[in-house]
């Protein structure tokens, strides 16, 4: 079993000392038709949940989720979408990590073990989605649920600490509270889950599907 998988499971409410199960694969579905260009509710919620206080340097500040604009060159049609770690089944970041700090839980959530990350940043170079950040500065006002450390790499972990308590990720919760309905979270392996039903009815696309990574994040309206 890979390092760090001994975290408690949501759906079956397993004890903390039992591993998460591969019978579940957490995923996210984002409807870009419902995602407003000027809305940052998901980004703001993520920053607050993980205490991502910046130093006013966009090139170095940590950002687990960011809004990206895609423009169709021929028509000029523009769509806005949240971009974060795509939680790949075959994760390049995990493949290149020399210490095992970049790892994928049995339930599909990709994350970084800060205790064994040596800051080599190989994972940042391997990620085709530019979803990882490096902590350059000494940090203050950290939260116990989201430990961070100077000299380590970090990225979206689907709010694993919330998922393990049967809660939605902060970004999904914020989108829902604002009644945008652009983000849906759930178990991709459960045919009866809301996310599986929506994918069955209307489908969902992967960003860079040509890479064959089988991402846990899917999009509609691309």
Coordinates of N, CA and C in Angstrom, one line a residue:
X1 N 0.9 -1.2 0.0 CA 0.0 0.0 0.0 C 0.9 1.2 0.0
X2 N 0.5 2.2 -0.9 CA 1.4 3.4 -1.0 C 1.3 4.3 0.3
X3 N 2.3 5.1 0.5 CA 2.3 5.9 1.8 C 1.1 6.8 1.8
X4 N 0.5 7.0 3.0 CA -0.5 8.0 3.2 C -1.9 7.6 3.0
X5 N -2.2 6.3 2.6 CA -3.6 5.9 2.3 C -4.4 5.6 3.5
X6 N -3.8 5.5 4.7 CA -4.5 5.2 5.9 C -5.2 6.4 6.4
X7 N -6.3 6.8 5.7 CA -7.1 7.9 6.1 C -8.5 7.3 6.1
X8 N -9.4 8.0 6.9 CA -10.7 7.4 7.1 C -11.6 7.6 5.9
X9 N -12.6 6.7 5.7 CA -13.4 6.7 4.5 C -14.7 7.3 4.8
X10 N -15.3 7.9 3.8 CA -16.6 8.6 3.9 C -17.8 7.7 3.9
X11 N -18.0 7.1 2.7 CA -19.2 6.4 2.5 C -19.5 5.3 3.4
X12 N -18.5 4.5 3.8 CA -18.7 3.4 4.7 C -18.4 3.8 6.2
X13 N -18.0 5.0 6.4 CA -17.7 5.5 7.8 C -16.8 4.6 8.5
X14 N -15.7 4.2 7.9 CA -14.8 3.3 8.5 C -14.0 4.0 9.6
X15 N -13.4 3.2 10.5 CA -12.6 3.8 11.6 C -11.4 4.4 11.0
X16 N -10.8 5.4 11.7 CA -9.6 6.1 11.2 C -8.4 5.2 10.8
X17 N -8.3 4.1 11.5 CA -7.1 3.3 11.3 C -7.3 2.3 10.1
X18 N -8.3 2.4 9.4 CA -8.5 1.5 8.2 C -8.3 2.3 6.9
X19 N -7.8 1.6 5.9 CA -7.5 2.3 4.7 C -8.7 2.6 3.9
X20 N -8.6 3.7 3.1 CA -9.7 4.0 2.1 C -9.8 2.9 1.1
X21 N -11.0 2.8 0.5 CA -11.3 1.6 -0.4 C -11.2 2.0 -1.9
X22 N -10.7 1.1 -2.6 CA -10.6 1.2 -4.1 C -12.0 1.0 -4.7
X23 N -13.0 0.6 -3.9 CA -14.3 0.5 -4.5 C -15.0 1.8 -4.8
X24 N -14.3 2.9 -4.3 CA -14.8 4.2 -4.5 C -13.8 5.0 -5.3
X25 N -14.2 5.8 -6.3 CA -13.3 6.8 -6.9 C -14.0 8.1 -6.9
X26 N -13.5 9.0 -6.2 CA -14.1 10.4 -6.1 C -13.7 11.1 -7.3
X27 N -14.7 11.9 -7.8 CA -14.5 12.7 -9.0 C -15.4 13.9 -9.0
X28 N -15.2 14.8 -10.0 CA -15.9 16.1 -10.1 C -16.3 16.3 -11.5
X29 N -17.5 16.9 -11.7 CA -18.0 17.2 -13.0 C -18.3 18.7 -13.0
X30 N -17.8 19.4 -13.9 CA -17.9 20.9 -14.0 C -18.6 21.3 -15.3
X31 N -19.8 22.0 -15.2 CA -20.5 22.4 -16.3 C -20.1 23.9 -16.6
X32 N -19.4 24.0 -17.7 CA -18.8 25.4 -18.0 C -19.9 26.3 -18.5
X33 N -21.1 25.8 -18.9 CA -22.2 26.7 -19.3 C -22.8 27.4 -18.1
X34 N -22.6 26.8 -16.9 CA -23.1 27.4 -15.7 C -22.0 28.2 -14.9
X35 N -20.8 28.2 -15.5 CA -19.7 28.8 -14.8 C -19.5 30.2 -15.3
X36 N -19.7 31.2 -14.5 CA -19.6 32.6 -15.0 C -18.2 33.1 -15.0
X37 N -17.9 33.8 -16.0 CA -16.5 34.3 -16.2 C -16.0 35.1 -15.0
X38 N -16.8 36.0 -14.5 CA -16.4 36.8 -13.4 C -16.5 36.2 -12.0
X39 N -17.1 35.0 -11.9 CA -17.3 34.4 -10.6 C -16.0 33.8 -10.1
X40 N -15.7 34.0 -8.8 CA -14.5 33.4 -8.2 C -14.9 32.7 -6.9
X41 N -16.2 32.3 -6.8 CA -16.6 31.7 -5.5 C -15.9 30.5 -5.2
X42 N -15.6 29.6 -6.2 CA -14.9 28.4 -5.9 C -13.4 28.7 -5.5
X43 N -12.8 29.6 -6.1 CA -11.4 30.0 -5.8 C -11.3 30.6 -4.4
X44 N -12.2 31.5 -4.1 CA -12.2 32.1 -2.8 C -12.5 31.1 -1.7
X45 N -13.4 30.2 -1.9 CA -13.7 29.1 -0.9 C -12.4 28.2 -0.7
X46 N -11.8 27.9 -1.8 CA -10.6 27.0 -1.7 C -9.5 27.8 -0.9
X47 N -9.2 29.0 -1.2 CA -8.2 29.8 -0.5 C -8.5 29.9 0.9
X48 N -9.8 30.1 1.3 CA -10.1 30.2 2.7 C -10.0 28.8 3.4
X49 N -10.4 27.8 2.7 CA -10.4 26.4 3.3 C -9.0 26.0 3.7
X50 N -8.0 26.4 2.8 CA -6.6 25.9 3.0 C -5.7 27.0 3.4
X51 N -6.3 28.1 3.8 CA -5.5 29.3 4.3 C -4.4 29.7 3.3
X52 N -4.8 29.8 2.1 CA -3.8 30.2 1.1 C -3.6 31.7 1.0
X53 N -2.9 32.2 2.0 CA -2.6 33.6 2.1 C -1.4 33.9 1.1
X54 N -1.6 34.9 0.3 CA -0.6 35.2 -0.7 C 0.4 36.3 -0.3
X55 N 1.4 36.5 -1.1 CA 2.4 37.5 -0.9 C 2.4 38.5 -2.1
X56 N 1.3 38.6 -2.8 CA 1.1 39.5 -3.9 C 2.1 39.3 -5.0
X57 N 2.5 38.0 -5.2 CA 3.4 37.7 -6.3 C 2.7 36.5 -7.1
X58 N 1.9 36.8 -8.1 CA 1.1 35.8 -8.8 C 2.0 34.7 -9.3
X59 N 3.2 34.9 -9.6 CA 4.0 33.9 -10.2 C 4.5 32.9 -9.2
X60 N 4.4 33.2 -7.9 CA 4.9 32.3 -6.9 C 3.8 31.9 -5.9
X61 N 2.8 32.6 -5.8 CA 1.7 32.3 -4.8 C 1.0 31.0 -5.1
X62 N 0.7 30.3 -4.0 CA 0.0 29.0 -4.2 C -1.4 29.2 -4.6
X63 N -1.9 28.4 -5.5 CA -3.3 28.5 -6.0 C -3.7 27.0 -6.3
X64 N -4.6 26.5 -5.5 CA -5.0 25.1 -5.8 C -6.0 25.1 -6.9
X65 N -6.8 26.1 -7.1 CA -7.8 26.2 -8.2 C -7.7 27.6 -8.8
X66 N -7.8 27.7 -10.1 CA -7.8 28.9 -10.8 C -8.8 28.9 -11.9
X67 N -9.2 30.1 -12.3 CA -10.2 30.2 -13.4 C -9.4 30.4 -14.7
X68 N -9.8 29.6 -15.7 CA -9.1 29.7 -17.0 C -10.1 30.0 -18.1
X69 N -9.7 30.9 -19.0 CA -10.6 31.2 -20.2 C -10.1 30.5 -21.4
X70 N -11.0 29.9 -22.1 CA -10.7 29.2 -23.4 C -11.5 30.0 -24.5
X71 N -10.8 30.3 -25.6 CA -11.4 31.0 -26.7 C -11.3 30.2 -28.0
X72 N -12.5 30.1 -28.6 CA -12.5 29.4 -29.9 C -12.0 30.4 -31.0
X73 N -10.9 30.2 -31.6 CA -10.3 31.1 -32.5 C -11.2 31.5 -33.7
X74 N -11.9 30.6 -34.2 CA -12.7 30.8 -35.4 C -13.9 31.7 -35.1
X75 N -14.6 31.4 -33.9 CA -15.8 32.1 -33.6 C -15.6 33.2 -32.6
X76 N -14.5 33.1 -31.8 CA -14.3 34.1 -30.7 C -15.1 33.7 -29.4
X77 N -15.8 32.6 -29.5 CA -16.6 32.2 -28.3 C -15.7 31.9 -27.1
X78 N -16.0 32.4 -26.0 CA -15.2 32.2 -24.8 C -15.9 31.5 -23.7
X79 N -15.2 30.6 -23.1 CA -15.8 29.9 -21.9 C -14.8 30.0 -20.7
X80 N -15.4 30.0 -19.5 CA -14.6 30.1 -18.3 C -14.7 28.8 -17.5
X81 N -13.6 28.3 -17.0 CA -13.7 27.1 -16.3 C -12.7 27.0 -15.2
X82 N -13.0 26.4 -14.1 CA -12.1 26.2 -13.0 C -11.1 25.1 -13.3
X83 N -9.8 25.3 -13.1 CA -8.8 24.4 -13.4 C -8.0 24.0 -12.1
X84 N -7.9 22.8 -11.8 CA -7.2 22.3 -10.6 C -6.5 21.0 -10.9
X85 N -5.9 20.4 -9.9 CA -5.4 19.0 -10.1 C -6.5 18.1 -10.7
X86 N -6.2 17.4 -11.7 CA -7.3 16.6 -12.4 C -7.4 15.2 -11.8
X87 N -6.6 14.9 -10.8 CA -6.7 13.6 -10.1 C -6.7 12.4 -11.0
X88 N -5.6 12.3 -11.8 CA -5.5 11.3 -12.8 C -5.4 9.9 -12.2
X89 N -6.0 9.0 -12.9 CA -5.8 7.6 -12.5 C -4.3 7.2 -12.8
X90 N -3.8 7.6 -13.9 CA -2.3 7.4 -14.1 C -1.7 8.7 -14.0
X91 N -1.3 9.1 -12.8 CA -0.8 10.4 -12.5 C 0.7 10.6 -12.8
X92 N 1.1 11.5 -13.7 CA 2.5 11.8 -14.0 C 3.3 12.2 -12.8
X93 N 2.6 13.0 -12.0 CA 3.3 13.5 -10.8 C 3.7 12.4 -9.9
X94 N 2.9 11.4 -9.7 CA 3.2 10.3 -8.9 C 4.3 9.4 -9.5
X95 N 4.3 9.3 -10.8 CA 5.3 8.5 -11.5 C 6.7 9.0 -11.4
X96 N 6.9 10.4 -11.3 CA 8.2 11.0 -11.3 C 8.7 11.3 -9.9
X97 N 7.9 11.2 -8.9 CA 8.3 11.6 -7.6 C 9.3 10.6 -7.0
X98 N 10.5 11.0 -6.6 CA 11.6 10.1 -6.1 C 11.4 9.6 -4.7
X99 N 10.5 10.2 -3.9 CA 10.3 9.9 -2.5 C 9.0 9.2 -2.2
X100 N 8.0 9.3 -3.1 CA 6.7 8.8 -2.8 C 5.8 9.8 -2.2
X101 N 6.3 11.1 -2.1 CA 5.5 12.2 -1.5 C 4.3 12.5 -2.4
X102 N 4.4 12.5 -3.7 CA 3.3 12.6 -4.6 C 2.7 11.2 -4.7
X103 N 1.4 11.1 -4.2 CA 0.8 9.8 -4.2 C -0.7 9.8 -4.5
X104 N -1.2 8.7 -4.8 CA -2.7 8.6 -5.1 C -3.3 7.7 -4.2
X105 N -4.3 8.2 -3.4 CA -5.0 7.3 -2.5 C -5.8 6.2 -3.3
X106 N -6.2 5.2 -2.5 CA -7.0 4.1 -3.2 C -8.3 4.6 -3.7
X107 N -8.8 5.7 -3.2 CA -10.1 6.2 -3.7 C -9.9 7.3 -4.8
X108 N -8.7 7.4 -5.4 CA -8.4 8.2 -6.5 C -7.9 9.6 -6.3
X109 N -7.9 10.1 -5.0 CA -7.5 11.4 -4.7 C -6.0 11.5 -4.7
X110 N -5.4 12.4 -5.5 CA -4.0 12.6 -5.6 C -3.6 13.7 -4.6
X111 N -2.5 13.5 -3.9 CA -2.1 14.5 -2.9 C -0.6 14.4 -2.6
X112 N -0.1 15.3 -1.8 CA 1.3 15.4 -1.5 C 1.5 15.2 0.0
X113 N 2.4 14.3 0.4 CA 2.8 14.1 1.8 C 3.9 15.1 2.1
X114 N 3.6 16.1 2.8 CA 4.5 17.2 3.0 C 5.7 16.7 3.9
X115 N 5.5 15.7 4.6 CA 6.6 15.2 5.5 C 7.8 14.6 4.7
X116 N 7.5 14.1 3.5 CA 8.6 13.4 2.8 C 8.9 14.1 1.4
X117 N 8.2 15.2 1.2 CA 8.5 16.0 0.0 C 9.8 16.7 0.2
X118 N 10.7 16.6 -0.8 CA 12.0 17.2 -0.7 C 12.1 18.5 -1.6
X119 N 11.0 18.8 -2.2 CA 11.0 20.1 -3.0 C 11.7 20.0 -4.3
X120 N 11.9 18.9 -4.9 CA 12.6 18.7 -6.1 C 11.8 19.3 -7.3
X121 N 10.5 19.4 -7.2 CA 9.6 20.0 -8.2 C 9.5 19.2 -9.5
X122 N 9.9 17.9 -9.4 CA 9.8 17.1 -10.6 C 8.3 16.9 -11.0
X123 N 7.4 16.8 -9.9 CA 6.0 16.7 -10.2 C 5.4 17.9 -10.9
X124 N 5.9 19.1 -10.6 CA 5.4 20.3 -11.2 C 5.8 20.3 -12.7
X125 N 6.9 19.8 -13.0 CA 7.3 19.7 -14.4 C 6.5 18.7 -15.2
X126 N 6.1 17.6 -14.4 CA 5.4 16.5 -15.1 C 4.0 16.8 -15.3
X127 N 3.4 17.6 -14.5 CA 1.9 17.9 -14.5 C 1.6 18.7 -15.8
X128 N 0.7 18.1 -16.7 CA 0.4 18.8 -17.9 C -0.7 19.9 -17.7
X129 N -1.2 20.0 -16.4 CA -2.2 21.0 -16.1 C -1.7 22.2 -15.3
X130 N -0.4 22.2 -15.0 CA 0.2 23.3 -14.2 C -0.6 23.5 -12.9
X131 N -0.9 22.3 -12.3 CA -1.8 22.4 -11.1 C -1.1 22.4 -9.8
X132 N 0.2 22.5 -9.8 CA 1.0 22.4 -8.6 C 1.7 23.7 -8.3
X133 N 1.9 24.0 -7.0 CA 2.6 25.2 -6.6 C 3.7 24.8 -5.6
X134 N 4.7 25.7 -5.5 CA 5.8 25.5 -4.6 C 5.8 26.6 -3.5
X135 N 6.0 26.2 -2.3 CA 5.9 27.1 -1.2 C 7.3 27.8 -1.0
X136 N 7.4 29.0 -1.4 CA 8.7 29.8 -1.3 C 8.9 30.5 0.0
X137 N 7.8 30.8 0.7 CA 7.9 31.6 1.9 C 7.5 30.9 3.2
X138 N 8.0 31.4 4.3 CA 7.6 30.9 5.6 C 6.1 31.2 5.8
X139 N 5.4 30.3 6.3 CA 3.9 30.4 6.3 C 3.4 30.7 7.8
X140 N 2.4 31.4 7.9 CA 1.7 31.7 9.1 C 0.2 31.4 9.0
X141 N -0.5 31.4 10.1 CA -1.9 31.2 10.1 C -2.4 30.0 9.4
X142 N -1.6 28.9 9.6 CA -2.0 27.6 8.9 C -3.2 27.0 9.7
X143 N -3.9 26.1 9.0 CA -5.0 25.4 9.6 C -4.5 23.9 9.8
X144 N -5.0 23.3 10.9 CA -4.6 21.9 11.2 C -5.1 21.0 10.1
X145 N -6.2 21.3 9.4 CA -6.7 20.4 8.4 C -6.0 20.6 7.1
X146 N -5.2 21.6 6.9 CA -4.5 21.8 5.7 C -3.0 22.2 5.9
X147 N -2.2 21.3 6.4 CA -0.8 21.6 6.8 C 0.0 22.0 5.5
X148 N 0.8 23.0 5.6 CA 1.6 23.5 4.5 C 3.1 23.7 5.0
X149 N 4.0 23.7 4.1 CA 5.4 23.9 4.6 C 6.3 24.5 3.6
X150 N 7.2 25.4 4.0 CA 8.1 26.0 3.0 C 9.0 24.9 2.4
X151 N 9.3 25.1 1.2 CA 10.1 24.1 0.5 C 9.5 22.9 0.0
X152 N 8.1 22.9 0.0 CA 7.4 21.7 -0.4 C 6.4 22.1 -1.5
X153 N 5.9 21.1 -2.2 CA 5.0 21.3 -3.3 C 3.6 21.0 -2.8
X154 N 2.6 21.6 -3.4 CA 1.2 21.4 -2.9 C 0.3 21.6 -4.1
X155 N -0.9 21.1 -3.9 CA -2.0 21.2 -5.0 C -3.3 20.8 -4.4
X156 N -4.3 21.0 -5.2 CA -5.7 20.5 -4.8 C -5.7 19.1 -4.4
X157 N -6.3 18.8 -3.3 CA -6.4 17.4 -2.8 C -7.9 17.0 -2.7
X158 N -8.7 17.7 -3.4 CA -10.2 17.5 -3.4 C -10.7 17.6 -2.0
X159 N -10.0 18.4 -1.1 CA -10.4 18.6 0.3 C -10.6 17.3 0.9
X160 N -9.6 16.4 0.9 CA -9.7 15.1 1.4 C -10.2 15.1 2.9
X161 N -9.8 16.1 3.6 CA -10.2 16.1 5.0 C -11.7 16.3 5.2
X162 N -12.3 17.0 4.2 CA -13.7 17.1 4.2 C -14.4 15.9 3.6
X163 N -13.9 15.4 2.6 CA -14.5 14.2 2.0 C -14.5 13.0 3.0
X164 N -13.5 12.9 3.8 CA -13.4 11.8 4.8 C -14.4 12.0 5.9
X165 N -15.0 13.2 5.9 CA -16.1 13.5 6.9 C -17.5 13.5 6.2
X166 N -17.5 13.0 5.0 CA -18.8 13.0 4.3 C -19.3 14.4 3.9
X167 N -18.3 15.3 3.6 CA -18.7 16.6 3.1 C -18.1 16.8 1.7
X168 N -18.7 17.7 1.0 CA -18.2 18.1 -0.3 C -17.0 18.9 -0.2
X169 N -16.1 19.0 -1.3 CA -15.0 19.9 -1.3 C -15.5 21.3 -1.2
X170 N -14.7 22.2 -0.6 CA -15.1 23.6 -0.4 C -15.6 24.3 -1.6
X171 N -14.9 24.0 -2.8 CA -15.3 24.7 -4.0 C -16.7 24.3 -4.4
X172 N -17.0 23.0 -4.3 CA -18.3 22.5 -4.7 C -19.4 23.1 -3.8
X173 N -19.1 23.1 -2.5 CA -20.0 23.6 -1.5 C -20.3 25.1 -1.8
X174 N -19.3 25.9 -2.1 CA -19.5 27.3 -2.4 C -20.3 27.5 -3.6
X175 N -20.1 26.7 -4.7 CA -20.8 26.8 -5.9 C -22.3 26.5 -5.7
X176 N -22.5 25.5 -4.9 CA -23.9 25.1 -4.6 C -24.6 26.1 -3.8
X177 N -23.9 26.7 -2.7 CA -24.5 27.7 -1.9 C -24.9 29.0 -2.7
X178 N -24.1 29.3 -3.7 CA -24.4 30.4 -4.6 C -25.4 30.1 -5.6
X179 N -25.9 28.8 -5.6 CA -26.9 28.4 -6.6 C -26.5 28.5 -8.0
X180 N -25.2 28.3 -8.3 CA -24.7 28.3 -9.6 C -24.9 26.9 -10.2
X181 N -24.7 25.8 -9.4 CA -24.9 24.5 -9.9 C -23.9 24.0 -11.0
X182 N -22.7 24.6 -11.0 CA -21.7 24.3 -12.0 C -20.8 23.2 -11.6
X183 N -20.8 22.8 -10.3 CA -19.8 21.8 -9.9 C -20.6 20.6 -9.2
X184 N -20.2 19.4 -9.5 CA -20.9 18.2 -9.0 C -19.8 17.3 -8.5
X185 N -19.9 16.8 -7.3 CA -18.9 15.9 -6.7 C -19.5 14.6 -6.3
X186 N -18.8 13.5 -6.5 CA -19.3 12.2 -6.1 C -18.5 11.0 -6.5
X187 N -19.1 9.8 -6.3 CA -18.4 8.6 -6.6 C -18.6 8.1 -8.0
X188 N -17.5 8.1 -8.8 CA -17.6 7.8 -10.2 C -17.8 6.3 -10.4
X189 N -17.6 5.5 -9.4 CA -17.8 4.0 -9.5 C -19.2 3.6 -9.1
X190 N -19.9 4.5 -8.5 CA -21.3 4.2 -8.0 C -22.2 4.6 -9.2
X191 N -22.8 3.7 -9.8 CA -23.7 3.9 -11.0 C -24.9 4.8 -10.6
X192 N -25.3 4.7 -9.3 CA -26.5 5.5 -8.9 C -26.2 6.9 -8.3
X193 N -24.9 7.2 -8.2 CA -24.5 8.5 -7.7 C -25.0 9.6 -8.7
X194 N -25.2 10.8 -8.2 CA -25.6 11.9 -9.1 C -24.6 12.2 -10.2
X195 N -23.3 12.1 -9.9 CA -22.3 12.5 -10.9 C -22.3 11.4 -12.0
X196 N -22.5 10.1 -11.6 CA -22.5 9.1 -12.6 C -23.7 9.2 -13.5
X197 N -24.8 9.5 -12.9 CA -26.1 9.6 -13.6 C -26.0 10.8 -14.6
X198 N -25.4 11.9 -14.2 CA -25.2 13.1 -15.1 C -24.3 12.8 -16.2
X199 N -23.2 12.1 -15.9 CA -22.3 11.7 -17.0 C -22.9 10.7 -18.0
X200 N -23.8 9.8 -17.5 CA -24.4 8.9 -18.3 C -25.4 9.6 -19.3
X201 N -26.1 10.6 -18.7 CA -27.1 11.4 -19.5 C -26.5 12.3 -20.5
X202 N -25.5 13.1 -20.1 CA -25.0 14.2 -20.9 C -23.5 14.1 -21.2
X203 N -22.8 13.1 -20.6 CA -21.4 13.0 -20.9 C -20.5 14.0 -20.2
X204 N -19.2 13.8 -20.4 CA -18.3 14.8 -19.9 C -16.9 14.5 -20.5
X205 N -16.2 15.6 -20.7 CA -14.9 15.5 -21.5 C -13.7 15.7 -20.5
X206 N -12.6 15.1 -20.9 CA -11.4 15.3 -20.1 C -10.6 16.4 -20.8
X207 N -9.8 17.2 -20.0 CA -8.8 18.1 -20.5 C -7.6 17.3 -21.0
X208 N -7.2 17.4 -22.2 CA -6.1 16.6 -22.7 C -6.4 15.1 -22.6
X209 N -7.5 14.7 -23.1 CA -7.9 13.3 -23.1 C -6.9 12.5 -23.9
X210 N -6.1 13.1 -24.8 CA -5.2 12.4 -25.7 C -4.0 11.8 -24.8
X211 N -3.8 12.3 -23.6 CA -2.8 11.8 -22.8 C -3.1 10.5 -22.1
X212 N -4.3 10.1 -22.1 CA -4.7 8.8 -21.6 C -4.6 8.7 -20.1
X213 N -4.8 9.8 -19.4 CA -4.6 9.8 -17.9 C -5.8 9.4 -17.1
X214 N -7.0 9.3 -17.8 CA -8.2 9.0 -17.1 C -8.5 9.9 -15.9
X215 N -8.7 11.2 -16.1 CA -8.8 12.1 -15.1 C -10.1 11.9 -14.2
X216 N -10.0 12.3 -13.0 CA -11.2 12.3 -12.1 C -12.0 13.5 -12.2
X217 N -11.6 14.5 -12.9 CA -12.3 15.8 -13.1 C -12.8 15.8 -14.6
X218 N -14.0 16.0 -14.8 CA -14.6 16.0 -16.2 C -15.3 17.3 -16.4
X219 N -15.5 17.7 -17.6 CA -16.1 19.0 -18.0 C -17.2 18.8 -19.0
X220 N -18.3 19.6 -18.9 CA -19.3 19.7 -19.9 C -19.3 21.1 -20.5
X221 N -19.7 21.2 -21.8 CA -19.7 22.5 -22.4 C -18.5 23.0 -23.1
X222 N -17.5 22.1 -23.2 CA -16.2 22.5 -23.8 C -16.4 22.6 -25.3

